[in-house]
mmCIF file with all atom_site columns, C-alpha atoms in Angstrom:
data_model
loop_
_atom_site.group_PDB
_atom_site.id
_atom_site.type_symbol
_atom_site.label_atom_id
_atom_site.label_alt_id
_atom_site.label_comp_id
_atom_site.label_asym_id
_atom_site.label_entity_id
_atom_site.label_seq_id
_atom_site.pdbx_PDB_ins_code
_atom_site.Cartn_x
_atom_site.Cartn_y
_atom_site.Cartn_z
_atom_site.occupancy
_atom_site.B_iso_or_equiv
_atom_site.pdbx_formal_charge
_atom_site.auth_seq_id
_atom_site.auth_comp_id
_atom_site.auth_asym_id
_atom_site.auth_atom_id
_atom_site.pdbx_PDB_model_num
ATOM 1   C CA . GLN A 1 1   ? 15.793  -1.379  -10.295 1.00 75.00 ? 1   GLN A CA 1
ATOM 2   C CA . THR A 1 2   ? 14.033  -4.440  -9.024  1.00 83.00 ? 2   THR A CA 1
ATOM 3   C CA . VAL A 1 3   ? 10.734  -4.844  -10.467 1.00 94.00 ? 3   VAL A CA 1
ATOM 4   C CA . VAL A 1 4   ? 7.812   -6.492  -8.645  1.00 97.00 ? 4   VAL A CA 1
ATOM 5   C CA . THR A 1 5   ? 5.930   -8.804  -11.261 1.00 97.00 ? 5   THR A CA 1
ATOM 6   C CA . GLN A 1 6   ? 2.215   -9.444  -11.550 1.00 97.00 ? 6   GLN A CA 1
ATOM 7   C CA . GLU A 1 7   ? -0.322  -11.263 -13.869 1.00 97.00 ? 7   GLU A CA 1
ATOM 8   C CA . PRO A 1 8   ? -1.865  -8.296  -15.558 1.00 97.00 ? 8   PRO A CA 1
ATOM 9   C CA . SER A 1 9   ? -5.381  -9.754  -15.599 1.00 97.00 ? 9   SER A CA 1
ATOM 10  C CA . PHE A 1 10  ? -6.894  -13.098 -14.758 1.00 97.00 ? 10  PHE A CA 1
ATOM 11  C CA . SER A 1 11  ? -10.199 -14.905 -14.517 1.00 96.00 ? 11  SER A CA 1
ATOM 12  C CA . VAL A 1 12  ? -11.623 -17.310 -12.648 1.00 97.00 ? 12  VAL A CA 1
ATOM 13  C CA . SER A 1 13  ? -15.270 -18.984 -12.780 1.00 97.00 ? 13  SER A CA 1
ATOM 14  C CA . PRO A 1 14  ? -17.855 -18.283 -9.694  1.00 97.00 ? 14  PRO A CA 1
ATOM 15  C CA . GLY A 1 15  ? -16.890 -21.233 -7.053  1.00 97.00 ? 15  GLY A CA 1
ATOM 16  C CA . GLY A 1 16  ? -13.816 -21.420 -8.904  1.00 97.00 ? 16  GLY A CA 1
ATOM 17  C CA . THR A 1 17  ? -10.250 -21.618 -7.325  1.00 97.00 ? 17  THR A CA 1
ATOM 18  C CA . VAL A 1 18  ? -7.763  -19.116 -8.887  1.00 97.00 ? 18  VAL A CA 1
ATOM 19  C CA . THR A 1 19  ? -3.989  -18.213 -7.723  1.00 98.00 ? 19  THR A CA 1
ATOM 20  C CA . LEU A 1 20  ? -2.288  -15.228 -8.213  1.00 98.00 ? 20  LEU A CA 1
ATOM 21  C CA . THR A 1 21  ? 1.526   -14.377 -7.980  1.00 98.00 ? 21  THR A CA 1
ATOM 22  C CA . CYS A 1 22  ? 3.983   -11.986 -7.130  1.00 98.00 ? 22  CYS A CA 1
ATOM 23  C CA . GLY A 1 23  ? 7.676   -12.396 -8.195  1.00 97.00 ? 23  GLY A CA 1
ATOM 24  C CA . LEU A 1 24  ? 10.792  -10.548 -9.061  1.00 97.00 ? 24  LEU A CA 1
ATOM 25  C CA . SER A 1 25  ? 12.228  -9.455  -12.252 1.00 93.00 ? 25  SER A CA 1
ATOM 26  C CA . SER A 1 26  ? 15.651  -10.874 -10.954 1.00 91.00 ? 26  SER A CA 1
ATOM 27  C CA . GLY A 1 27  ? 15.628  -13.553 -7.784  1.00 92.00 ? 27  GLY A CA 1
ATOM 28  C CA . SER A 1 28  ? 13.164  -15.520 -5.912  1.00 96.00 ? 28  SER A CA 1
ATOM 29  C CA . VAL A 1 29  ? 10.782  -14.164 -3.392  1.00 97.00 ? 29  VAL A CA 1
ATOM 30  C CA . SER A 1 30  ? 11.131  -15.514 -0.108  1.00 96.00 ? 30  SER A CA 1
ATOM 31  C CA . THR A 1 31  ? 9.343   -15.131 3.402   1.00 95.00 ? 31  THR A CA 1
ATOM 32  C CA . SER A 1 32  ? 12.107  -12.431 4.014   1.00 95.00 ? 32  SER A CA 1
ATOM 33  C CA . TYR A 1 33  ? 10.335  -10.263 1.682   1.00 96.00 ? 33  TYR A CA 1
ATOM 34  C CA . TYR A 1 34  ? 7.175   -10.202 3.939   1.00 95.00 ? 34  TYR A CA 1
ATOM 35  C CA . PRO A 1 35  ? 5.221   -10.676 0.742   1.00 97.00 ? 35  PRO A CA 1
ATOM 36  C CA . SER A 1 36  ? 1.386   -9.271  1.614   1.00 97.00 ? 36  SER A CA 1
ATOM 37  C CA . TRP A 1 37  ? -1.677  -8.513  -0.680  1.00 98.00 ? 37  TRP A CA 1
ATOM 38  C CA . TYR A 1 38  ? -4.025  -5.927  -1.106  1.00 97.00 ? 38  TYR A CA 1
ATOM 39  C CA . GLN A 1 39  ? -7.249  -5.699  -2.598  1.00 97.00 ? 39  GLN A CA 1
ATOM 40  C CA . ARG A 1 40  ? -8.279  -2.671  -4.120  1.00 94.00 ? 40  ARG A CA 1
ATOM 41  C CA . THR A 1 41  ? -11.481 -1.837  -5.352  1.00 90.00 ? 41  THR A CA 1
ATOM 42  C CA . PRO A 1 42  ? -12.426 1.594   -6.555  1.00 85.00 ? 42  PRO A CA 1
ATOM 43  C CA . GLY A 1 43  ? -13.967 4.122   -4.304  1.00 84.00 ? 43  GLY A CA 1
ATOM 44  C CA . GLN A 1 44  ? -12.909 2.178   -1.321  1.00 88.00 ? 44  GLN A CA 1
ATOM 45  C CA . ALA A 1 45  ? -9.565  2.318   0.918   1.00 90.00 ? 45  ALA A CA 1
ATOM 46  C CA . PRO A 1 46  ? -7.040  -0.757  -0.123  1.00 92.00 ? 46  PRO A CA 1
ATOM 47  C CA . ARG A 1 47  ? -7.855  -3.699  2.054   1.00 95.00 ? 47  ARG A CA 1
ATOM 48  C CA . THR A 1 48  ? -5.164  -5.589  3.312   1.00 95.00 ? 48  THR A CA 1
ATOM 49  C CA . LEU A 1 49  ? -5.867  -9.658  2.706   1.00 97.00 ? 49  LEU A CA 1
ATOM 50  C CA . ILE A 1 50  ? -2.668  -10.898 3.421   1.00 96.00 ? 50  ILE A CA 1
ATOM 51  C CA . TYR A 1 51  ? 0.381   -10.000 5.477   1.00 95.00 ? 51  TYR A CA 1
ATOM 52  C CA . SER A 1 52  ? 3.842   -11.869 6.228   1.00 93.00 ? 52  SER A CA 1
ATOM 53  C CA . THR A 1 53  ? 3.645   -14.407 3.526   1.00 96.00 ? 53  THR A CA 1
ATOM 54  C CA . ASN A 1 54  ? 0.387   -16.107 5.011   1.00 96.00 ? 54  ASN A CA 1
ATOM 55  C CA . SER A 1 55  ? -1.002  -14.483 7.988   1.00 95.00 ? 55  SER A CA 1
ATOM 56  C CA . ARG A 1 56  ? -4.767  -13.602 7.207   1.00 95.00 ? 56  ARG A CA 1
ATOM 57  C CA . SER A 1 57  ? -5.962  -9.599  8.242   1.00 93.00 ? 57  SER A CA 1
ATOM 58  C CA . SER A 1 58  ? -8.364  -9.716  10.637  1.00 91.00 ? 58  SER A CA 1
ATOM 59  C CA . GLY A 1 59  ? -12.034 -10.013 9.449   1.00 93.00 ? 59  GLY A CA 1
ATOM 60  C CA . VAL A 1 60  ? -10.317 -11.862 5.793   1.00 96.00 ? 60  VAL A CA 1
ATOM 61  C CA . PRO A 1 61  ? -12.659 -15.044 4.714   1.00 95.00 ? 61  PRO A CA 1
ATOM 62  C CA . ASP A 1 62  ? -10.684 -18.150 5.167   1.00 95.00 ? 62  ASP A CA 1
ATOM 63  C CA . ARG A 1 63  ? -11.027 -18.571 1.417   1.00 96.00 ? 63  ARG A CA 1
ATOM 64  C CA . PHE A 1 64  ? -8.043  -15.928 1.021   1.00 97.00 ? 64  PHE A CA 1
ATOM 65  C CA . SER A 1 65  ? -4.522  -17.761 1.600   1.00 97.00 ? 65  SER A CA 1
ATOM 66  C CA . GLY A 1 66  ? -0.989  -16.844 1.124   1.00 97.00 ? 66  GLY A CA 1
ATOM 67  C CA . SER A 1 67  ? 2.299   -18.612 0.553   1.00 97.00 ? 67  SER A CA 1
ATOM 68  C CA . ILE A 1 68  ? 5.364   -19.168 -1.475  1.00 98.00 ? 68  ILE A CA 1
ATOM 69  C CA . LEU A 1 69  ? 5.276   -21.199 -4.410  1.00 96.00 ? 69  LEU A CA 1
ATOM 70  C CA . GLY A 1 70  ? 8.257   -21.918 -6.348  1.00 95.00 ? 70  GLY A CA 1
ATOM 71  C CA . ASN A 1 71  ? 10.247  -18.732 -6.688  1.00 96.00 ? 71  ASN A CA 1
ATOM 72  C CA . LYS A 1 72  ? 7.043   -16.469 -6.224  1.00 97.00 ? 72  LYS A CA 1
ATOM 73  C CA . ALA A 1 73  ? 4.515   -14.882 -3.712  1.00 98.00 ? 73  ALA A CA 1
ATOM 74  C CA . ALA A 1 74  ? 0.890   -16.564 -4.078  1.00 98.00 ? 74  ALA A CA 1
ATOM 75  C CA . LEU A 1 75  ? -2.344  -15.486 -3.155  1.00 98.00 ? 75  LEU A CA 1
ATOM 76  C CA . THR A 1 76  ? -4.988  -18.486 -3.864  1.00 98.00 ? 76  THR A CA 1
ATOM 77  C CA . ILE A 1 77  ? -8.636  -17.489 -3.441  1.00 97.00 ? 77  ILE A CA 1
ATOM 78  C CA . THR A 1 78  ? -10.556 -20.725 -3.224  1.00 97.00 ? 78  THR A CA 1
ATOM 79  C CA . GLY A 1 79  ? -14.472 -20.164 -4.311  1.00 97.00 ? 79  GLY A CA 1
ATOM 80  C CA . ALA A 1 80  ? -14.605 -17.293 -5.965  1.00 96.00 ? 80  ALA A CA 1
ATOM 81  C CA . GLN A 1 81  ? -17.432 -15.233 -5.519  1.00 96.00 ? 81  GLN A CA 1
ATOM 82  C CA . ALA A 1 82  ? -18.332 -12.473 -7.776  1.00 95.00 ? 82  ALA A CA 1
ATOM 83  C CA . ASP A 1 83  ? -17.137 -9.990  -5.316  1.00 93.00 ? 83  ASP A CA 1
ATOM 84  C CA . ASP A 1 84  ? -13.802 -11.099 -5.545  1.00 96.00 ? 84  ASP A CA 1
ATOM 85  C CA . GLU A 1 85  ? -13.766 -9.232  -8.949  1.00 96.00 ? 85  GLU A CA 1
ATOM 86  C CA . SER A 1 86  ? -11.394 -6.770  -7.929  1.00 96.00 ? 86  SER A CA 1
ATOM 87  C CA . ASP A 1 87  ? -7.471  -5.282  -8.325  1.00 97.00 ? 87  ASP A CA 1
ATOM 88  C CA . TYR A 1 88  ? -5.163  -7.323  -6.557  1.00 98.00 ? 88  TYR A CA 1
ATOM 89  C CA . TYR A 1 89  ? -2.235  -5.661  -5.537  1.00 98.00 ? 89  TYR A CA 1
ATOM 90  C CA . CYS A 1 90  ? 1.337   -7.602  -3.623  1.00 97.00 ? 90  CYS A CA 1
ATOM 91  C CA . VAL A 1 91  ? 4.040   -5.530  -1.844  1.00 97.00 ? 91  VAL A CA 1
ATOM 92  C CA . LEU A 1 92  ? 7.317   -6.772  -0.683  1.00 97.00 ? 92  LEU A CA 1
ATOM 93  C CA . TYR A 1 93  ? 9.566   -5.472  1.590   1.00 96.00 ? 93  TYR A CA 1
ATOM 94  C CA . MET A 1 94  ? 13.390  -4.833  -0.510  1.00 95.00 ? 94  MET A CA 1
ATOM 95  C CA . GLY A 1 95  ? 14.869  -3.923  3.080   1.00 92.00 ? 95  GLY A CA 1
ATOM 96  C CA . SER A 1 96  ? 16.410  -0.672  4.335   1.00 93.00 ? 96  SER A CA 1
ATOM 97  C CA . GLY A 1 97  ? 12.700  0.341   5.166   1.00 93.00 ? 97  GLY A CA 1
ATOM 98  C CA . ILE A 1 98  ? 11.829  0.190   1.187   1.00 95.00 ? 98  ILE A CA 1
ATOM 99  C CA . TRP A 1 99  ? 8.528   -1.246  -0.397  1.00 96.00 ? 99  TRP A CA 1
ATOM 100 C CA . VAL A 1 100 ? 7.890   -2.510  -3.568  1.00 97.00 ? 100 VAL A CA 1
ATOM 101 C CA . PHE A 1 101 ? 4.179   -2.748  -4.797  1.00 97.00 ? 101 PHE A CA 1
ATOM 102 C CA . GLY A 1 102 ? 3.302   -5.060  -7.751  1.00 97.00 ? 102 GLY A CA 1
ATOM 103 C CA . GLY A 1 103 ? 1.772   -3.482  -10.780 1.00 97.00 ? 103 GLY A CA 1
ATOM 104 C CA . GLY A 1 104 ? -1.435  -5.218  -9.616  1.00 97.00 ? 104 GLY A CA 1
ATOM 105 C CA . THR A 1 105 ? -3.501  -8.133  -11.059 1.00 98.00 ? 105 THR A CA 1
ATOM 106 C CA . LYS A 1 106 ? -7.219  -7.042  -12.273 1.00 97.00 ? 106 LYS A CA 1
ATOM 107 C CA . LEU A 1 107 ? -9.282  -10.127 -11.559 1.00 97.00 ? 107 LEU A CA 1
ATOM 108 C CA . THR A 1 108 ? -12.505 -11.015 -13.243 1.00 97.00 ? 108 THR A CA 1
ATOM 109 C CA . VAL A 1 109 ? -15.148 -13.499 -11.788 1.00 96.00 ? 109 VAL A CA 1
ATOM 110 C CA . LEU A 1 110 ? -17.220 -14.853 -14.961 1.00 91.00 ? 110 LEU A CA 1
ATOM 111 C CA . GLU B 2 1   ? -11.301 0.495   16.092  1.00 93.00 ? 1   GLU B CA 1
ATOM 112 C CA . VAL B 2 2   ? -8.321  2.172   14.195  1.00 95.00 ? 2   VAL B CA 1
ATOM 113 C CA . ARG B 2 3   ? -9.218  5.190   11.850  1.00 96.00 ? 3   ARG B CA 1
ATOM 114 C CA . LEU B 2 4   ? -6.904  6.848   9.373   1.00 97.00 ? 4   LEU B CA 1
ATOM 115 C CA . LEU B 2 5   ? -8.265  10.405  7.990   1.00 97.00 ? 5   LEU B CA 1
ATOM 116 C CA . GLU B 2 6   ? -6.299  12.225  5.469   1.00 98.00 ? 6   GLU B CA 1
ATOM 117 C CA . SER B 2 7   ? -6.682  15.726  4.431   1.00 97.00 ? 7   SER B CA 1
ATOM 118 C CA . GLY B 2 8   ? -4.895  18.349  2.663   1.00 97.00 ? 8   GLY B CA 1
ATOM 119 C CA . GLY B 2 9   ? -5.411  17.247  -0.951  1.00 97.00 ? 9   GLY B CA 1
ATOM 120 C CA . GLY B 2 10  ? -6.549  19.547  -3.493  1.00 97.00 ? 10  GLY B CA 1
ATOM 121 C CA . LEU B 2 11  ? -5.199  21.206  -7.124  1.00 97.00 ? 11  LEU B CA 1
ATOM 122 C CA . VAL B 2 12  ? -1.765  22.839  -7.465  1.00 97.00 ? 12  VAL B CA 1
ATOM 123 C CA . GLN B 2 13  ? 0.383   24.246  -10.115 1.00 97.00 ? 13  GLN B CA 1
ATOM 124 C CA . PRO B 2 14  ? 3.024   22.490  -11.417 1.00 97.00 ? 14  PRO B CA 1
ATOM 125 C CA . GLY B 2 15  ? 6.635   23.219  -9.152  1.00 97.00 ? 15  GLY B CA 1
ATOM 126 C CA . GLY B 2 16  ? 4.019   24.015  -6.409  1.00 97.00 ? 16  GLY B CA 1
ATOM 127 C CA . SER B 2 17  ? 4.117   22.916  -3.009  1.00 98.00 ? 17  SER B CA 1
ATOM 128 C CA . LEU B 2 18  ? 1.138   21.078  -0.931  1.00 98.00 ? 18  LEU B CA 1
ATOM 129 C CA . ARG B 2 19  ? 0.894   19.335  2.590   1.00 98.00 ? 19  ARG B CA 1
ATOM 130 C CA . LEU B 2 20  ? -0.997  16.470  3.362   1.00 98.00 ? 20  LEU B CA 1
ATOM 131 C CA . SER B 2 21  ? -1.891  15.337  6.907   1.00 98.00 ? 21  SER B CA 1
ATOM 132 C CA . CYS B 2 22  ? -3.555  11.976  8.486   1.00 98.00 ? 22  CYS B CA 1
ATOM 133 C CA . ALA B 2 23  ? -5.140  12.169  11.846  1.00 98.00 ? 23  ALA B CA 1
ATOM 134 C CA . ALA B 2 24  ? -4.984  8.664   13.322  1.00 98.00 ? 24  ALA B CA 1
ATOM 135 C CA . SER B 2 25  ? -6.804  7.213   16.002  1.00 97.00 ? 25  SER B CA 1
ATOM 136 C CA . GLY B 2 26  ? -8.234  3.755   17.936  1.00 97.00 ? 26  GLY B CA 1
ATOM 137 C CA . PHE B 2 27  ? -4.442  2.654   18.704  1.00 96.00 ? 27  PHE B CA 1
ATOM 138 C CA . THR B 2 28  ? -1.288  3.801   20.345  1.00 97.00 ? 28  THR B CA 1
ATOM 139 C CA . PHE B 2 29  ? 0.069   6.517   17.591  1.00 97.00 ? 29  PHE B CA 1
ATOM 140 C CA . SER B 2 30  ? 3.832   6.727   18.694  1.00 96.00 ? 30  SER B CA 1
ATOM 141 C CA . SER B 2 31  ? 4.219   3.104   18.902  1.00 96.00 ? 31  SER B CA 1
ATOM 142 C CA . TYR B 2 32  ? 3.621   2.589   15.132  1.00 97.00 ? 32  TYR B CA 1
ATOM 143 C CA . ALA B 2 33  ? 5.611   2.827   11.871  1.00 97.00 ? 33  ALA B CA 1
ATOM 144 C CA . MET B 2 34  ? 3.426   4.789   9.484   1.00 97.00 ? 34  MET B CA 1
ATOM 145 C CA . SER B 2 35  ? 3.643   5.322   5.367   1.00 98.00 ? 35  SER B CA 1
ATOM 146 C CA . TRP B 2 36  ? 2.268   7.341   2.580   1.00 98.00 ? 36  TRP B CA 1
ATOM 147 C CA . VAL B 2 37  ? 0.875   5.298   -0.783  1.00 98.00 ? 37  VAL B CA 1
ATOM 148 C CA . ARG B 2 38  ? -0.651  6.794   -3.867  1.00 97.00 ? 38  ARG B CA 1
ATOM 149 C CA . GLN B 2 39  ? -2.374  5.612   -6.611  1.00 96.00 ? 39  GLN B CA 1
ATOM 150 C CA . ALA B 2 40  ? -2.206  7.797   -9.684  1.00 96.00 ? 40  ALA B CA 1
ATOM 151 C CA . PRO B 2 41  ? -5.271  7.344   -12.326 1.00 95.00 ? 41  PRO B CA 1
ATOM 152 C CA . GLY B 2 42  ? -4.866  4.097   -14.178 1.00 93.00 ? 42  GLY B CA 1
ATOM 153 C CA . LYS B 2 43  ? -1.996  3.271   -12.253 1.00 95.00 ? 43  LYS B CA 1
ATOM 154 C CA . GLY B 2 44  ? -1.213  0.700   -9.478  1.00 95.00 ? 44  GLY B CA 1
ATOM 155 C CA . LEU B 2 45  ? -0.344  1.766   -5.697  1.00 96.00 ? 45  LEU B CA 1
ATOM 156 C CA . GLU B 2 46  ? 3.224   2.961   -5.341  1.00 97.00 ? 46  GLU B CA 1
ATOM 157 C CA . TRP B 2 47  ? 5.090   3.142   -2.060  1.00 97.00 ? 47  TRP B CA 1
ATOM 158 C CA . LEU B 2 48  ? 6.302   6.587   -1.346  1.00 98.00 ? 48  LEU B CA 1
ATOM 159 C CA . SER B 2 49  ? 7.688   7.172   2.297   1.00 98.00 ? 49  SER B CA 1
ATOM 160 C CA . THR B 2 50  ? 7.609   5.452   5.807   1.00 97.00 ? 50  THR B CA 1
ATOM 161 C CA . ILE B 2 51  ? 8.746   7.005   9.030   1.00 97.00 ? 51  ILE B CA 1
ATOM 162 C CA . SER B 2 52  ? 8.837   5.152   12.565  1.00 94.00 ? 52  SER B CA 1
ATOM 163 C CA . GLY B 2 53  ? 7.125   5.265   15.279  1.00 93.00 ? 53  GLY B CA 1
ATOM 164 C CA . GLY B 2 54  ? 9.863   7.458   17.163  1.00 91.00 ? 54  GLY B CA 1
ATOM 165 C CA . ALA B 2 55  ? 10.529  9.424   13.949  1.00 91.00 ? 55  ALA B CA 1
ATOM 166 C CA . THR B 2 56  ? 14.170  8.178   14.273  1.00 93.00 ? 56  THR B CA 1
ATOM 167 C CA . GLY B 2 57  ? 13.972  6.488   10.566  1.00 94.00 ? 57  GLY B CA 1
ATOM 168 C CA . THR B 2 58  ? 12.666  8.005   7.455   1.00 97.00 ? 58  THR B CA 1
ATOM 169 C CA . TYR B 2 59  ? 12.502  6.086   4.294   1.00 97.00 ? 59  TYR B CA 1
ATOM 170 C CA . TYR B 2 60  ? 11.597  7.575   0.728   1.00 97.00 ? 60  TYR B CA 1
ATOM 171 C CA . ALA B 2 61  ? 10.753  6.031   -3.076  1.00 96.00 ? 61  ALA B CA 1
ATOM 172 C CA . ASP B 2 62  ? 13.266  7.557   -5.788  1.00 95.00 ? 62  ASP B CA 1
ATOM 173 C CA . SER B 2 63  ? 10.718  8.961   -6.970  1.00 96.00 ? 63  SER B CA 1
ATOM 174 C CA . VAL B 2 64  ? 9.942   11.244  -4.566  1.00 97.00 ? 64  VAL B CA 1
ATOM 175 C CA . LYS B 2 65  ? 13.092  11.484  -2.669  1.00 97.00 ? 65  LYS B CA 1
ATOM 176 C CA . GLY B 2 66  ? 14.478  14.670  -2.419  1.00 97.00 ? 66  GLY B CA 1
ATOM 177 C CA . ARG B 2 67  ? 10.759  16.541  -2.912  1.00 98.00 ? 67  ARG B CA 1
ATOM 178 C CA . PHE B 2 68  ? 8.769   15.298  -0.421  1.00 98.00 ? 68  PHE B CA 1
ATOM 179 C CA . THR B 2 69  ? 9.231   14.936  3.344   1.00 98.00 ? 69  THR B CA 1
ATOM 180 C CA . ILE B 2 70  ? 7.237   12.705  6.252   1.00 98.00 ? 70  ILE B CA 1
ATOM 181 C CA . SER B 2 71  ? 7.098   13.977  9.404   1.00 98.00 ? 71  SER B CA 1
ATOM 182 C CA . ARG B 2 72  ? 4.665   12.796  12.485  1.00 98.00 ? 72  ARG B CA 1
ATOM 183 C CA . ASP B 2 73  ? 3.614   14.836  15.469  1.00 97.00 ? 73  ASP B CA 1
ATOM 184 C CA . ASN B 2 74  ? 3.018   12.009  17.970  1.00 97.00 ? 74  ASN B CA 1
ATOM 185 C CA . SER B 2 75  ? 1.444   14.762  20.263  1.00 97.00 ? 75  SER B CA 1
ATOM 186 C CA . LYS B 2 76  ? -1.510  15.638  17.848  1.00 97.00 ? 76  LYS B CA 1
ATOM 187 C CA . ASN B 2 77  ? -1.493  11.378  16.538  1.00 98.00 ? 77  ASN B CA 1
ATOM 188 C CA . THR B 2 78  ? -0.691  12.930  13.038  1.00 98.00 ? 78  THR B CA 1
ATOM 189 C CA . LEU B 2 79  ? 1.440   12.287  9.902   1.00 98.00 ? 79  LEU B CA 1
ATOM 190 C CA . ASN B 2 80  ? 2.634   14.755  7.363   1.00 98.00 ? 80  ASN B CA 1
ATOM 191 C CA . LEU B 2 81  ? 3.415   14.667  4.094   1.00 98.00 ? 81  LEU B CA 1
ATOM 192 C CA . GLN B 2 82  ? 4.847   17.855  2.936   1.00 98.00 ? 82  GLN B CA 1
ATOM 193 C CA . MET B 2 83  ? 5.408   17.575  -0.551  1.00 98.00 ? 83  MET B CA 1
ATOM 194 C CA . ASN B 2 84  ? 7.076   20.040  -3.203  1.00 98.00 ? 84  ASN B CA 1
ATOM 195 C CA . SER B 2 85  ? 8.378   20.649  -6.734  1.00 97.00 ? 85  SER B CA 1
ATOM 196 C CA . LEU B 2 86  ? 5.097   18.769  -7.468  1.00 98.00 ? 86  LEU B CA 1
ATOM 197 C CA . ARG B 2 87  ? 5.137   17.282  -11.355 1.00 97.00 ? 87  ARG B CA 1
ATOM 198 C CA . ALA B 2 88  ? 2.080   16.487  -13.328 1.00 97.00 ? 88  ALA B CA 1
ATOM 199 C CA . GLU B 2 89  ? 2.776   12.859  -12.649 1.00 97.00 ? 89  GLU B CA 1
ATOM 200 C CA . ASP B 2 90  ? 2.320   13.686  -8.919  1.00 98.00 ? 90  ASP B CA 1
ATOM 201 C CA . THR B 2 91  ? -1.497  13.514  -9.297  1.00 98.00 ? 91  THR B CA 1
ATOM 202 C CA . ALA B 2 92  ? -2.758  10.730  -7.742  1.00 97.00 ? 92  ALA B CA 1
ATOM 203 C CA . VAL B 2 93  ? -5.010  9.761   -4.534  1.00 97.00 ? 93  VAL B CA 1
ATOM 204 C CA . TYR B 2 94  ? -2.611  9.745   -1.607  1.00 98.00 ? 94  TYR B CA 1
ATOM 205 C CA . TYR B 2 95  ? -3.167  6.793   1.113   1.00 98.00 ? 95  TYR B CA 1
ATOM 206 C CA . CYS B 2 96  ? -1.661  6.888   4.691   1.00 98.00 ? 96  CYS B CA 1
ATOM 207 C CA . ALA B 2 97  ? -1.625  3.729   5.866   1.00 97.00 ? 97  ALA B CA 1
ATOM 208 C CA . LYS B 2 98  ? -0.196  2.103   9.322   1.00 97.00 ? 98  LYS B CA 1
ATOM 209 C CA . GLN B 2 99  ? 2.351   -0.588  9.817   1.00 95.00 ? 99  GLN B CA 1
ATOM 210 C CA . GLY B 2 100 ? 3.358   -2.631  12.505  1.00 90.00 ? 100 GLY B CA 1
ATOM 211 C CA . TYR B 2 101 ? 5.882   -1.552  15.268  1.00 90.00 ? 101 TYR B CA 1
ATOM 212 C CA . ALA B 2 102 ? 9.038   -1.837  12.624  1.00 89.00 ? 102 ALA B CA 1
ATOM 213 C CA . SER B 2 103 ? 9.222   -0.412  9.361   1.00 87.00 ? 103 SER B CA 1
ATOM 214 C CA . SER B 2 104 ? 9.349   -4.040  7.845   1.00 87.00 ? 104 SER B CA 1
ATOM 215 C CA . SER B 2 105 ? 5.967   -4.347  9.150   1.00 90.00 ? 105 SER B CA 1
ATOM 216 C CA . PRO B 2 106 ? 3.225   -4.743  6.668   1.00 91.00 ? 106 PRO B CA 1
ATOM 217 C CA . PHE B 2 107 ? 0.456   -2.035  6.305   1.00 94.00 ? 107 PHE B CA 1
ATOM 218 C CA . ASP B 2 108 ? -2.715  -3.358  8.304   1.00 92.00 ? 108 ASP B CA 1
ATOM 219 C CA . TYR B 2 109 ? -4.676  -0.287  7.850   1.00 94.00 ? 109 TYR B CA 1
ATOM 220 C CA . TRP B 2 110 ? -5.675  2.165   5.652   1.00 96.00 ? 110 TRP B CA 1
ATOM 221 C CA . GLY B 2 111 ? -7.374  5.655   5.349   1.00 96.00 ? 111 GLY B CA 1
ATOM 222 C CA . GLN B 2 112 ? -9.801  6.762   2.558   1.00 95.00 ? 112 GLN B CA 1
ATOM 223 C CA . GLY B 2 113 ? -7.153  8.718   0.840   1.00 96.00 ? 113 GLY B CA 1
ATOM 224 C CA . THR B 2 114 ? -7.069  12.269  -0.548  1.00 97.00 ? 114 THR B CA 1
ATOM 225 C CA . LEU B 2 115 ? -6.916  13.538  -3.973  1.00 97.00 ? 115 LEU B CA 1
ATOM 226 C CA . VAL B 2 116 ? -3.744  15.497  -5.113  1.00 98.00 ? 116 VAL B CA 1
ATOM 227 C CA . THR B 2 117 ? -4.298  17.110  -9.134  1.00 98.00 ? 117 THR B CA 1
ATOM 228 C CA . VAL B 2 118 ? -0.898  18.554  -10.133 1.00 98.00 ? 118 VAL B CA 1
ATOM 229 C CA . SER B 2 119 ? -2.422  21.024  -13.252 1.00 96.00 ? 119 SER B CA 1
ATOM 230 C CA . SER B 2 120 ? -1.842  24.527  -14.542 1.00 94.00 ? 120 SER B CA 1
#
């Protein structure tokens, strides 16, 4: 069974840049997996940040960007702010209607 | 404005059943694929099931296949999830999510979620 991998945790300084990644236990992530990224803050609905690799969802600031880096999908946050402290999830489309989420990355801004 | 409002969550005994609903508004419901996603306490997001706009295609995660059934009523703009043979590990907040026209379209809007607790 394919596992989608994410860093369990990451930290960034305020104003800094951080890149979170989303990989596969076997194989490389490409645009064909339509990688998307979501921010999950306790008590709130998941917020869509990036979809289809690098398309920014409506209202999402341009300091959030998506890309493919090497064999993984990536979410880059530039100019990190305190309220970016949250859990971030990627999801990949496996085909035949099947989606698989990564385990999430807990981002700390300090 | 797109709005998704889940309902139907609650406490149920192991082996029991529950039916979740998601009332949608602000878009042409029948044109879009819809999904259910859950998050168990202390765990990550888990995709459960997707249904195409015309309900001609349904897809399930292995963890719920054969126990859960997704459906939709396009005349009432409502998405449903019938959950049978519930287990303790099904305890989670359940979210409905809107996608694009295709089942391969990403999730763009989410509801606030409804809590399901499976316990004796």
